Amino acid sequence: MSGFFKSSIGRKYAMALSAFFLMFFLLQHFAINILSVFNGEAFNEVSYFMGTNPLVQYILQPVLLFGVIYHFVMGFILEVKNRNARVVKYAKNNGAANSSWMSRNMIWSGLAILGFMVFHFNDFWVPEIVDKFIEGNSQVGKDYLHHVVVMFENPIRVGVYVLAFVFLSLHLLHGFNSAFQSVGANNKYTRGLKGFGKAYAILIPLGFIFIALFHHFNH
């Protein structure tokens, strides 16, 4: 099994699995954050649970961080190997004629998303860690919604979030279908999966953009 994951096919398979994991997390993250628009009290309750539950904090959160790091490191490795493999081919053929702009620029959209995640962690995760573990403040009754509203008062921050989710949409438009191809999902459901992937890649980032704009214009 270890030999499989060291092969080119194995790396792509592992990359696809990490992509599925991150897409599931993104959907869950959106489901929580959209509550900040429609039900602030529920948003605070769910945020409190996520921020204080030991299973989430000490098991799921480290797994998530590992998944993010693994996905981007493996993506960079595969991109380098693919570019090296295409050098001769591209000398004879026009690469743009054989692949989409999104597939040729996954590394750049990925780096933009990674940079945004650092920015996002600094906005929300770092203050939470400082508040809980360094300053030792109780999380009972904490107004998580207030922090979200304050963060999105700044139009520059909102612009960064909007641009980042545009990059995420572009990344997902190719990455979703690529992940299914890597695990061999090529059957009668392929057309439906592509349609679902396109809807996911557009609607989820658009939903996050809506959240940022809503709080900016309604604070």
Short mmCIF file of C-alpha atoms in Angstrom, two decimals:
data_model
loop_
_atom_site.label_atom_id
_atom_site.label_comp_id
_atom_site.label_asym_id
_atom_site.label_seq_id
_atom_site.Cartn_x
_atom_site.Cartn_y
_atom_site.Cartn_z
CA MET A 1 0.00 0.00 0.00
CA SER A 2 2.83 2.43 0.84
CA GLY A 3 4.33 1.74 -2.60
CA PHE A 4 1.03 2.68 -4.25
CA PHE A 5 0.96 6.12 -2.62
CA LYS A 6 4.54 6.74 -3.78
CA SER A 7 3.54 6.19 -7.40
CA SER A 8 2.20 8.93 -9.67
CA ILE A 9 -1.30 7.42 -9.60
CA GLY A 10 -1.11 6.94 -5.85
CA ARG A 11 -0.14 10.58 -5.28
CA LYS A 12 -3.07 11.75 -7.38
CA TYR A 13 -5.40 9.43 -5.48
CA ALA A 14 -4.16 10.76 -2.12
CA MET A 15 -4.47 14.31 -3.44
CA ALA A 16 -8.08 13.62 -4.44
CA LEU A 17 -8.91 12.20 -1.00
CA SER A 18 -7.47 15.28 0.72
CA ALA A 19 -9.48 17.45 -1.69
CA PHE A 20 -12.72 15.65 -0.77
CA PHE A 21 -11.94 16.10 2.91
CA LEU A 22 -11.33 19.84 2.48
CA MET A 23 -14.44 20.29 0.35
CA PHE A 24 -16.52 18.59 3.04
CA PHE A 25 -14.99 20.89 5.66
CA LEU A 26 -15.68 23.93 3.46
CA LEU A 27 -19.34 22.94 3.20
CA GLN A 28 -19.56 22.48 6.98
CA HIS A 29 -17.77 25.81 7.54
CA PHE A 30 -20.24 27.56 5.25
CA ALA A 31 -23.23 25.96 7.00
CA ILE A 32 -22.02 27.43 10.29
CA ASN A 33 -21.10 30.85 8.95
CA ILE A 34 -24.34 31.43 7.07
CA LEU A 35 -26.06 31.29 10.47
CA SER A 36 -24.37 34.62 11.25
CA VAL A 37 -26.64 36.16 8.61
CA PHE A 38 -29.96 34.53 9.50
CA ASN A 39 -29.69 33.56 13.17
CA GLY A 40 -27.00 35.25 15.25
CA GLU A 41 -27.97 33.40 18.43
CA ALA A 42 -27.63 30.01 16.73
CA PHE A 43 -24.30 31.12 15.24
CA ASN A 44 -23.00 31.98 18.71
CA GLU A 45 -24.17 28.65 20.12
CA VAL A 46 -22.59 26.58 17.33
CA SER A 47 -19.38 28.65 17.47
CA TYR A 48 -19.19 28.06 21.22
CA PHE A 49 -19.61 24.32 20.72
CA MET A 50 -16.95 24.20 17.98
CA GLY A 51 -14.59 26.34 20.03
CA THR A 52 -14.85 24.41 23.28
CA ASN A 53 -15.59 20.79 22.35
CA PRO A 54 -12.45 18.70 23.06
CA LEU A 55 -13.07 16.39 20.09
CA VAL A 56 -13.18 19.35 17.72
CA GLN A 57 -10.30 21.24 19.32
CA TYR A 58 -7.79 18.47 19.92
CA ILE A 59 -8.59 15.91 17.23
CA LEU A 60 -10.57 17.34 14.32
CA GLN A 61 -8.76 20.69 14.25
CA PRO A 62 -5.25 19.16 14.05
CA VAL A 63 -6.52 16.73 11.38
CA LEU A 64 -7.87 19.70 9.42
CA LEU A 65 -4.57 21.57 9.65
CA PHE A 66 -2.71 18.46 8.52
CA GLY A 67 -5.15 18.04 5.62
CA VAL A 68 -4.61 21.64 4.48
CA ILE A 69 -0.82 21.36 4.65
CA TYR A 70 -0.79 17.94 2.97
CA HIS A 71 -3.08 19.07 0.15
CA PHE A 72 -0.99 22.11 -0.72
CA VAL A 73 2.37 20.37 -0.40
CA MET A 74 1.19 17.43 -2.50
CA GLY A 75 -0.37 19.82 -5.01
CA PHE A 76 2.94 21.64 -5.37
CA ILE A 77 4.83 18.35 -5.84
CA LEU A 78 2.39 17.11 -8.49
CA GLU A 79 2.48 20.47 -10.28
CA VAL A 80 6.28 20.41 -10.50
CA LYS A 81 6.27 16.83 -11.77
CA ASN A 82 3.54 17.58 -14.32
CA ARG A 83 5.31 20.69 -15.59
CA ASN A 84 8.56 18.76 -16.02
CA ALA A 85 6.70 15.98 -17.85
CA ARG A 86 5.07 18.50 -20.21
CA VAL A 87 8.24 20.33 -21.22
CA VAL A 88 8.87 18.18 -24.29
CA LYS A 89 5.18 17.90 -25.16
CA TYR A 90 4.66 21.66 -25.00
CA ALA A 91 7.65 22.19 -27.25
CA LYS A 92 5.65 20.41 -29.95
CA ASN A 93 2.10 21.39 -29.06
CA ASN A 94 0.24 24.37 -27.76
CA GLY A 95 -0.59 23.52 -24.14
CA ALA A 96 -3.42 26.03 -24.06
CA ALA A 97 -5.16 24.07 -26.80
CA ASN A 98 -5.18 20.88 -24.70
CA SER A 99 -6.12 22.16 -21.25
CA SER A 100 -8.20 24.86 -19.62
CA TRP A 101 -6.80 28.03 -18.09
CA MET A 102 -7.90 26.79 -14.67
CA SER A 103 -6.07 23.48 -14.96
CA ARG A 104 -2.85 25.23 -16.07
CA ASN A 105 -2.98 27.70 -13.19
CA MET A 106 -4.04 25.51 -10.26
CA ILE A 107 -0.74 26.19 -8.50
CA TRP A 108 -1.33 29.97 -8.61
CA SER A 109 -4.93 29.83 -7.47
CA GLY A 110 -3.80 27.41 -4.76
CA LEU A 111 -1.09 29.78 -3.55
CA ALA A 112 -3.61 32.64 -3.49
CA ILE A 113 -5.95 30.51 -1.36
CA LEU A 114 -3.10 29.49 0.95
CA GLY A 115 -2.13 33.13 1.44
CA PHE A 116 -5.75 33.97 2.21
CA MET A 117 -5.94 31.17 4.78
CA VAL A 118 -3.02 32.71 6.66
CA PHE A 119 -4.87 36.04 6.52
CA HIS A 120 -8.12 34.40 7.65
CA PHE A 121 -6.45 32.51 10.51
CA ASN A 122 -4.98 35.78 11.72
CA ASP A 123 -8.46 37.33 11.70
CA PHE A 124 -10.30 34.60 13.57
CA TRP A 125 -8.28 31.57 14.70
CA VAL A 126 -5.31 33.40 16.27
CA PRO A 127 -7.50 35.80 18.35
CA GLU A 128 -9.51 32.80 19.57
CA ILE A 129 -6.37 30.91 20.61
CA VAL A 130 -5.00 33.97 22.40
CA ASP A 131 -8.32 34.61 24.14
CA LYS A 132 -8.76 31.00 25.31
CA PHE A 133 -5.29 29.70 26.04
CA ILE A 134 -3.07 32.73 26.66
CA GLU A 135 -5.42 35.18 28.35
CA GLY A 136 -7.49 32.37 29.83
CA ASN A 137 -10.86 34.02 29.27
CA SER A 138 -14.07 32.04 29.63
CA GLN A 139 -15.92 31.38 26.38
CA VAL A 140 -19.31 31.14 28.10
CA GLY A 141 -21.64 33.79 26.71
CA LYS A 142 -19.03 35.03 24.22
CA ASP A 143 -20.46 37.10 21.35
CA TYR A 144 -18.76 35.47 18.35
CA LEU A 145 -21.07 37.34 16.00
CA HIS A 146 -19.77 40.69 17.21
CA HIS A 147 -16.22 39.73 16.22
CA VAL A 148 -17.41 38.75 12.74
CA VAL A 149 -19.25 42.05 12.29
CA VAL A 150 -16.23 44.08 13.46
CA MET A 151 -13.90 42.21 11.10
CA PHE A 152 -16.05 43.01 8.09
CA GLU A 153 -16.35 46.71 8.81
CA ASN A 154 -13.08 47.27 6.95
CA PRO A 155 -13.73 47.51 3.17
CA ILE A 156 -10.16 46.45 2.35
CA ARG A 157 -10.60 43.22 4.33
CA VAL A 158 -13.91 42.60 2.58
CA GLY A 159 -12.20 43.11 -0.79
CA VAL A 160 -9.53 40.57 0.15
CA TYR A 161 -12.20 38.05 1.11
CA VAL A 162 -14.16 38.58 -2.11
CA LEU A 163 -11.05 38.20 -4.29
CA ALA A 164 -9.92 35.12 -2.36
CA PHE A 165 -13.25 33.38 -2.90
CA VAL A 166 -13.15 34.18 -6.60
CA PHE A 167 -9.80 32.35 -6.69
CA LEU A 168 -11.34 29.53 -4.67
CA SER A 169 -14.16 29.21 -7.18
CA LEU A 170 -11.70 29.00 -10.07
CA HIS A 171 -9.66 26.41 -8.15
CA LEU A 172 -12.72 24.30 -7.40
CA LEU A 173 -14.09 24.44 -10.95
CA HIS A 174 -11.18 22.30 -12.09
CA GLY A 175 -10.28 20.60 -8.82
CA PHE A 176 -13.68 19.04 -8.09
CA ASN A 177 -13.91 17.11 -11.34
CA SER A 178 -10.20 16.32 -11.29
CA ALA A 179 -10.57 14.71 -7.86
CA PHE A 180 -13.38 12.45 -9.06
CA GLN A 181 -11.36 11.44 -12.13
CA SER A 182 -8.38 10.58 -9.92
CA VAL A 183 -10.42 8.08 -7.91
CA GLY A 184 -11.87 6.52 -11.07
CA ALA A 185 -15.37 7.98 -10.94
CA ASN A 186 -15.98 7.62 -14.67
CA ASN A 187 -19.39 6.04 -15.09
CA LYS A 188 -23.04 6.83 -15.81
CA TYR A 189 -23.02 9.35 -12.96
CA THR A 190 -20.11 11.36 -14.39
CA ARG A 191 -22.32 13.99 -16.03
CA GLY A 192 -24.28 14.51 -12.82
CA LEU A 193 -21.08 14.76 -10.77
CA LYS A 194 -19.72 17.39 -13.13
CA GLY A 195 -22.91 19.40 -12.79
CA PHE A 196 -22.82 19.10 -9.01
CA GLY A 197 -19.13 20.04 -8.99
CA LYS A 198 -19.77 23.16 -11.05
CA ALA A 199 -22.66 24.20 -8.79
CA TYR A 200 -20.55 23.60 -5.66
CA ALA A 201 -17.59 25.53 -7.10
CA ILE A 202 -19.78 28.56 -7.82
CA LEU A 203 -22.40 28.59 -5.06
CA ILE A 204 -20.22 27.90 -1.99
CA PRO A 205 -17.65 30.67 -2.70
CA LEU A 206 -20.53 32.96 -3.71
CA GLY A 207 -22.17 32.20 -0.38
CA PHE A 208 -19.05 33.22 1.54
CA ILE A 209 -18.85 36.43 -0.50
CA PHE A 210 -22.48 37.12 0.39
CA ILE A 211 -21.70 36.69 4.11
CA ALA A 212 -18.80 39.16 3.96
CA LEU A 213 -20.79 41.75 2.00
CA PHE A 214 -23.87 41.32 4.21
CA HIS A 215 -21.96 42.07 7.40
CA HIS A 216 -20.09 44.95 5.78
CA PHE A 217 -23.23 46.72 4.64
CA ASN A 218 -25.37 45.88 7.68
CA HIS A 219 -23.05 46.60 10.60
#
